[in-house]
Amino acid sequence: MESFLLFLAFIIVLMIFLSIGLPVAVSMGLVGTLGVFIFFSPNVLSQLATITLAQSSSFILVVVPLFILMSEIISASPIGSQLFRTTQLWLGRVPGALAMGTILTSTGFSAVCGSSPVTAATVGKMAVPEMIKNGYDPKLAYGSTAAGGTLGILIPPSVALIMYGVITETSIGDLFIAGFLPGLMIAGLLCLTILVMIMRNPSLAPVQKTKSSWKERFVSLRSVLPILVLVVLVMGSIYTGVTTPTESAAVGAAVAFAIVAVMGYFSRKNFKQIFVNTVHTTGMFLFLIIGGMFSSFILNRLGIPQGMAEMLLGFDLEPWMILVLINVLLVILGMFLDPMSILVIIIPIFFPTVMALGYHPVWFGIMVTINVEIAAITPPVGFNIFVLKSVLPDAKLSDIIKGSLIFVIPLVIGLILIILFPDIVLYLPNKM
């Protein structure tokens, strides 16, 4: 019970810092520092500094800026819009073709991006105006784009999976491979949701009147080649063991640069912006990691994760019941925190409990990531909701929220499916 009270105090103090407008990384760092002064000697701070320096300069973190650089290079090119055009041509007059095309475009773009907000922003800028122009209900347009963007943190190379791997010391390569099938499954569930919505209410998405020839369709496939090349080189090299995740990230960034340069999409302006965005996102990632280390240090010194594990196991509950409690907590926190912050706060506390229950660390990582996906489109702090609002200033925030909430259902179904059938996650990693 003492561990639970300390955990509760930790959450309350953290929420107080967040409520006064402090960034998550700073808030977690302050909680850790205050904890040292309250429970230990100030001399312990030197240990904290040493651990932080050692962990933040770890070679494994080199993977972060390289994958972010790759995603920024692709985002700066029209490859995303070309991919959307390809899905339009191939889906043709299928009910909800543009909305489903948005999901499929997000799926393809996620495979070379790794970021949920970047995926939502890039696809949203081109897909939403096109859908509204063709008579789609704005809420369906916003919701399908926000939901499609969530795939960016599940389909590798996912920044969220990298963070989970760093925090728990789980193989990033295994996490990447494990994310593929659940990502494709959830993309299918999102498309199925759109189809059901339109079958119930055809006015949501008028059938397109224009037809496309087979020649146009096959010619459009050229736009898929850059993404296929990157996916094969990056994920194929990890799956076959030819490269480590860090080496594959370097290969991906170099090949992305070559593709965009050969296609003539570089300019001095976007070249500079690519590196500015890369440094900004990498800095945010590292600050979260460092802030998380501060709070994790004090939590571990106080024995809170171990105490929570003993307390939960002492209730003599079935493992699945404890898992449900963790999922409920993740969903609740997802309403108030951004996805990365949830990982940094929750994983160090509940990871020991989940391992003691006998669950696989890779499977738990995918389960948590799907919870983070749900958080990305859940108000009041749904990250993708506000990203869409920022790139579509004329959109009503209430419409984006209403359109997004229906897509929580397929994400929850996907979460339930991987809990009931863990092999959806573990099949590919076990084949490596």
mmCIF file of C-alpha atoms in Angstrom, residues 137-277:
data_model
loop_
_atom_site.group_PDB
_atom_site.id
_atom_site.type_symbol
_atom_site.label_atom_id
_atom_site.label_comp_id
_atom_site.label_asym_id
_atom_site.label_seq_id
_atom_site.Cartn_x
_atom_site.Cartn_y
_atom_site.Cartn_z
ATOM 1 C CA ASP A 137 -19.091 14.727 -44.638
ATOM 2 C CA PRO A 138 -16.388 16.884 -42.967
ATOM 3 C CA LYS A 139 -16.498 14.804 -39.770
ATOM 4 C CA LEU A 140 -15.731 11.629 -41.755
ATOM 5 C CA ALA A 141 -12.886 13.416 -43.551
ATOM 6 C CA TYR A 142 -11.340 14.668 -40.309
ATOM 7 C CA GLY A 143 -11.891 11.438 -38.392
ATOM 8 C CA SER A 144 -10.427 9.119 -41.028
ATOM 9 C CA THR A 145 -7.344 11.351 -41.342
ATOM 10 C CA ALA A 146 -6.764 11.619 -37.581
ATOM 11 C CA ALA A 147 -7.250 7.854 -37.154
ATOM 12 C CA GLY A 148 -5.019 7.037 -40.112
ATOM 13 C CA GLY A 149 -2.306 9.205 -38.589
ATOM 14 C CA THR A 150 -2.193 6.990 -35.496
ATOM 15 C CA LEU A 151 -0.654 4.235 -37.623
ATOM 16 C CA GLY A 152 2.546 6.310 -37.656
ATOM 17 C CA ILE A 153 3.366 5.198 -34.095
ATOM 18 C CA LEU A 154 2.670 1.489 -34.662
ATOM 19 C CA ILE A 155 3.942 0.658 -38.143
ATOM 20 C CA PRO A 156 7.768 0.738 -38.080
ATOM 21 C CA PRO A 157 9.987 2.696 -37.985
ATOM 22 C CA SER A 158 7.998 4.003 -35.013
ATOM 23 C CA VAL A 159 9.525 6.607 -32.691
ATOM 24 C CA ALA A 160 7.202 5.358 -29.921
ATOM 25 C CA LEU A 161 8.548 1.797 -30.269
ATOM 26 C CA ILE A 162 12.106 3.149 -30.180
ATOM 27 C CA MET A 163 11.329 4.955 -26.920
ATOM 28 C CA TYR A 164 9.747 1.824 -25.441
ATOM 29 C CA GLY A 165 12.799 -0.209 -26.476
ATOM 30 C CA VAL A 166 15.186 2.303 -24.873
ATOM 31 C CA ILE A 167 13.202 2.463 -21.612
ATOM 32 C CA THR A 168 12.776 -1.317 -21.226
ATOM 33 C CA GLU A 169 15.974 -2.441 -22.995
ATOM 34 C CA THR A 170 13.873 -4.512 -25.404
ATOM 35 C CA SER A 171 15.197 -5.262 -28.908
ATOM 36 C CA ILE A 172 14.120 -2.404 -31.195
ATOM 37 C CA GLY A 173 14.463 -4.714 -34.191
ATOM 38 C CA ASP A 174 11.993 -7.193 -32.653
ATOM 39 C CA LEU A 175 9.584 -4.357 -31.828
ATOM 40 C CA PHE A 176 9.728 -3.075 -35.404
ATOM 41 C CA ILE A 177 9.028 -6.490 -36.884
ATOM 42 C CA ALA A 178 6.234 -7.107 -34.354
ATOM 43 C CA GLY A 179 4.474 -3.874 -35.307
ATOM 44 C CA PHE A 180 3.801 -4.857 -38.914
ATOM 45 C CA LEU A 181 0.900 -7.303 -38.626
ATOM 46 C CA PRO A 182 -0.980 -5.367 -35.905
ATOM 47 C CA GLY A 183 -0.502 -2.195 -37.973
ATOM 48 C CA LEU A 184 -1.974 -3.789 -41.087
ATOM 49 C CA MET A 185 -4.780 -5.334 -39.025
ATOM 50 C CA ILE A 186 -5.759 -1.970 -37.536
ATOM 51 C CA ALA A 187 -5.582 -0.321 -40.971
ATOM 52 C CA GLY A 188 -8.044 -2.971 -42.159
ATOM 53 C CA LEU A 189 -10.315 -2.379 -39.158
ATOM 54 C CA LEU A 190 -10.306 1.375 -39.845
ATOM 55 C CA CYS A 191 -11.275 0.760 -43.494
ATOM 56 C CA LEU A 192 -14.004 -1.660 -42.389
ATOM 57 C CA THR A 193 -15.346 0.991 -39.997
ATOM 58 C CA ILE A 194 -15.576 3.490 -42.869
ATOM 59 C CA LEU A 195 -17.375 0.936 -45.035
ATOM 60 C CA VAL A 196 -19.918 0.157 -42.286
ATOM 61 C CA MET A 197 -20.522 3.869 -41.650
ATOM 62 C CA ILE A 198 -21.201 4.533 -45.332
ATOM 63 C CA MET A 199 -23.433 1.469 -45.731
ATOM 64 C CA ARG A 200 -25.523 2.771 -42.822
ATOM 65 C CA ASN A 201 -25.525 6.334 -44.139
ATOM 66 C CA PRO A 202 -24.547 6.646 -47.852
ATOM 67 C CA SER A 203 -24.798 10.449 -47.717
ATOM 68 C CA LEU A 204 -21.543 10.544 -45.719
ATOM 69 C CA ALA A 205 -19.523 9.798 -48.864
ATOM 70 C CA PRO A 206 -21.010 10.162 -52.362
ATOM 71 C CA VAL A 207 -19.755 7.625 -54.894
ATOM 72 C CA GLN A 208 -17.197 9.160 -57.242
ATOM 73 C CA LYS A 209 -18.453 9.687 -60.769
ATOM 74 C CA THR A 210 -15.106 9.822 -62.519
ATOM 75 C CA LYS A 211 -13.557 6.634 -63.861
ATOM 76 C CA SER A 212 -9.885 5.825 -64.291
ATOM 77 C CA SER A 213 -8.316 3.624 -66.946
ATOM 78 C CA TRP A 214 -6.133 0.631 -66.158
ATOM 79 C CA LYS A 215 -3.241 2.440 -67.830
ATOM 80 C CA GLU A 216 -3.581 5.337 -65.382
ATOM 81 C CA ARG A 217 -3.686 2.917 -62.472
ATOM 82 C CA PHE A 218 -0.539 1.056 -63.458
ATOM 83 C CA VAL A 219 1.350 4.238 -64.286
ATOM 84 C CA SER A 220 0.445 5.605 -60.843
ATOM 85 C CA LEU A 221 2.192 2.664 -59.174
ATOM 86 C CA ARG A 222 5.489 4.404 -59.870
ATOM 87 C CA SER A 223 4.752 6.657 -56.898
ATOM 88 C CA VAL A 224 4.736 3.606 -54.610
ATOM 89 C CA LEU A 225 8.262 2.566 -55.606
ATOM 90 C CA PRO A 226 10.173 5.026 -53.349
ATOM 91 C CA ILE A 227 8.271 3.803 -50.300
ATOM 92 C CA LEU A 228 8.688 0.144 -51.280
ATOM 93 C CA VAL A 229 12.434 0.649 -51.768
ATOM 94 C CA LEU A 230 12.775 2.251 -48.339
ATOM 95 C CA VAL A 231 10.648 -0.371 -46.573
ATOM 96 C CA VAL A 232 12.542 -3.256 -48.178
ATOM 97 C CA LEU A 233 15.952 -1.751 -47.433
ATOM 98 C CA VAL A 234 15.178 -0.655 -43.879
ATOM 99 C CA MET A 235 12.922 -3.423 -42.572
ATOM 100 C CA GLY A 236 14.276 -6.147 -44.861
ATOM 101 C CA SER A 237 17.821 -5.572 -43.626
ATOM 102 C CA ILE A 238 16.665 -5.740 -39.987
ATOM 103 C CA TYR A 239 14.536 -8.857 -40.550
ATOM 104 C CA THR A 240 17.348 -10.726 -42.317
ATOM 105 C CA GLY A 241 19.909 -9.661 -39.725
ATOM 106 C CA VAL A 242 22.104 -7.887 -42.278
ATOM 107 C CA THR A 243 22.041 -4.639 -40.285
ATOM 108 C CA THR A 244 21.199 -3.446 -36.798
ATOM 109 C CA PRO A 245 18.291 -0.973 -36.381
ATOM 110 C CA THR A 246 20.812 1.877 -36.093
ATOM 111 C CA GLU A 247 22.593 0.866 -39.301
ATOM 112 C CA SER A 248 19.297 0.430 -41.132
ATOM 113 C CA ALA A 249 18.257 3.926 -39.987
ATOM 114 C CA ALA A 250 21.438 5.339 -41.535
ATOM 115 C CA VAL A 251 20.753 3.424 -44.749
ATOM 116 C CA GLY A 252 17.147 4.678 -44.776
ATOM 117 C CA ALA A 253 18.154 8.332 -44.316
ATOM 118 C CA ALA A 254 20.788 8.093 -47.063
ATOM 119 C CA VAL A 255 18.453 6.348 -49.520
ATOM 120 C CA ALA A 256 15.600 8.776 -48.761
ATOM 121 C CA PHE A 257 17.975 11.670 -49.484
ATOM 122 C CA ALA A 258 19.072 10.035 -52.763
ATOM 123 C CA ILE A 259 15.472 9.320 -53.869
ATOM 124 C CA VAL A 260 14.248 12.850 -53.196
ATOM 125 C CA ALA A 261 17.354 14.389 -54.787
ATOM 126 C CA VAL A 262 17.078 12.261 -57.942
ATOM 127 C CA MET A 263 13.378 13.111 -58.249
ATOM 128 C CA GLY A 264 14.278 16.807 -58.060
ATOM 129 C CA TYR A 265 12.263 17.695 -54.965
ATOM 130 C CA PHE A 266 15.015 19.438 -53.007
ATOM 131 C CA SER A 267 15.345 23.194 -52.643
ATOM 132 C CA ARG A 268 17.543 25.297 -50.381
ATOM 133 C CA LYS A 269 14.529 26.239 -48.257
ATOM 134 C CA ASN A 270 13.189 22.745 -47.559
ATOM 135 C CA PHE A 271 16.741 21.359 -47.187
ATOM 136 C CA LYS A 272 17.293 23.728 -44.247
ATOM 137 C CA GLN A 273 13.828 23.029 -42.812
ATOM 138 C CA ILE A 274 14.433 19.270 -42.886
ATOM 139 C CA PHE A 275 17.417 19.587 -40.546
ATOM 140 C CA VAL A 276 15.721 22.184 -38.323
ATOM 141 C CA ASN A 277 12.734 19.849 -37.858
#
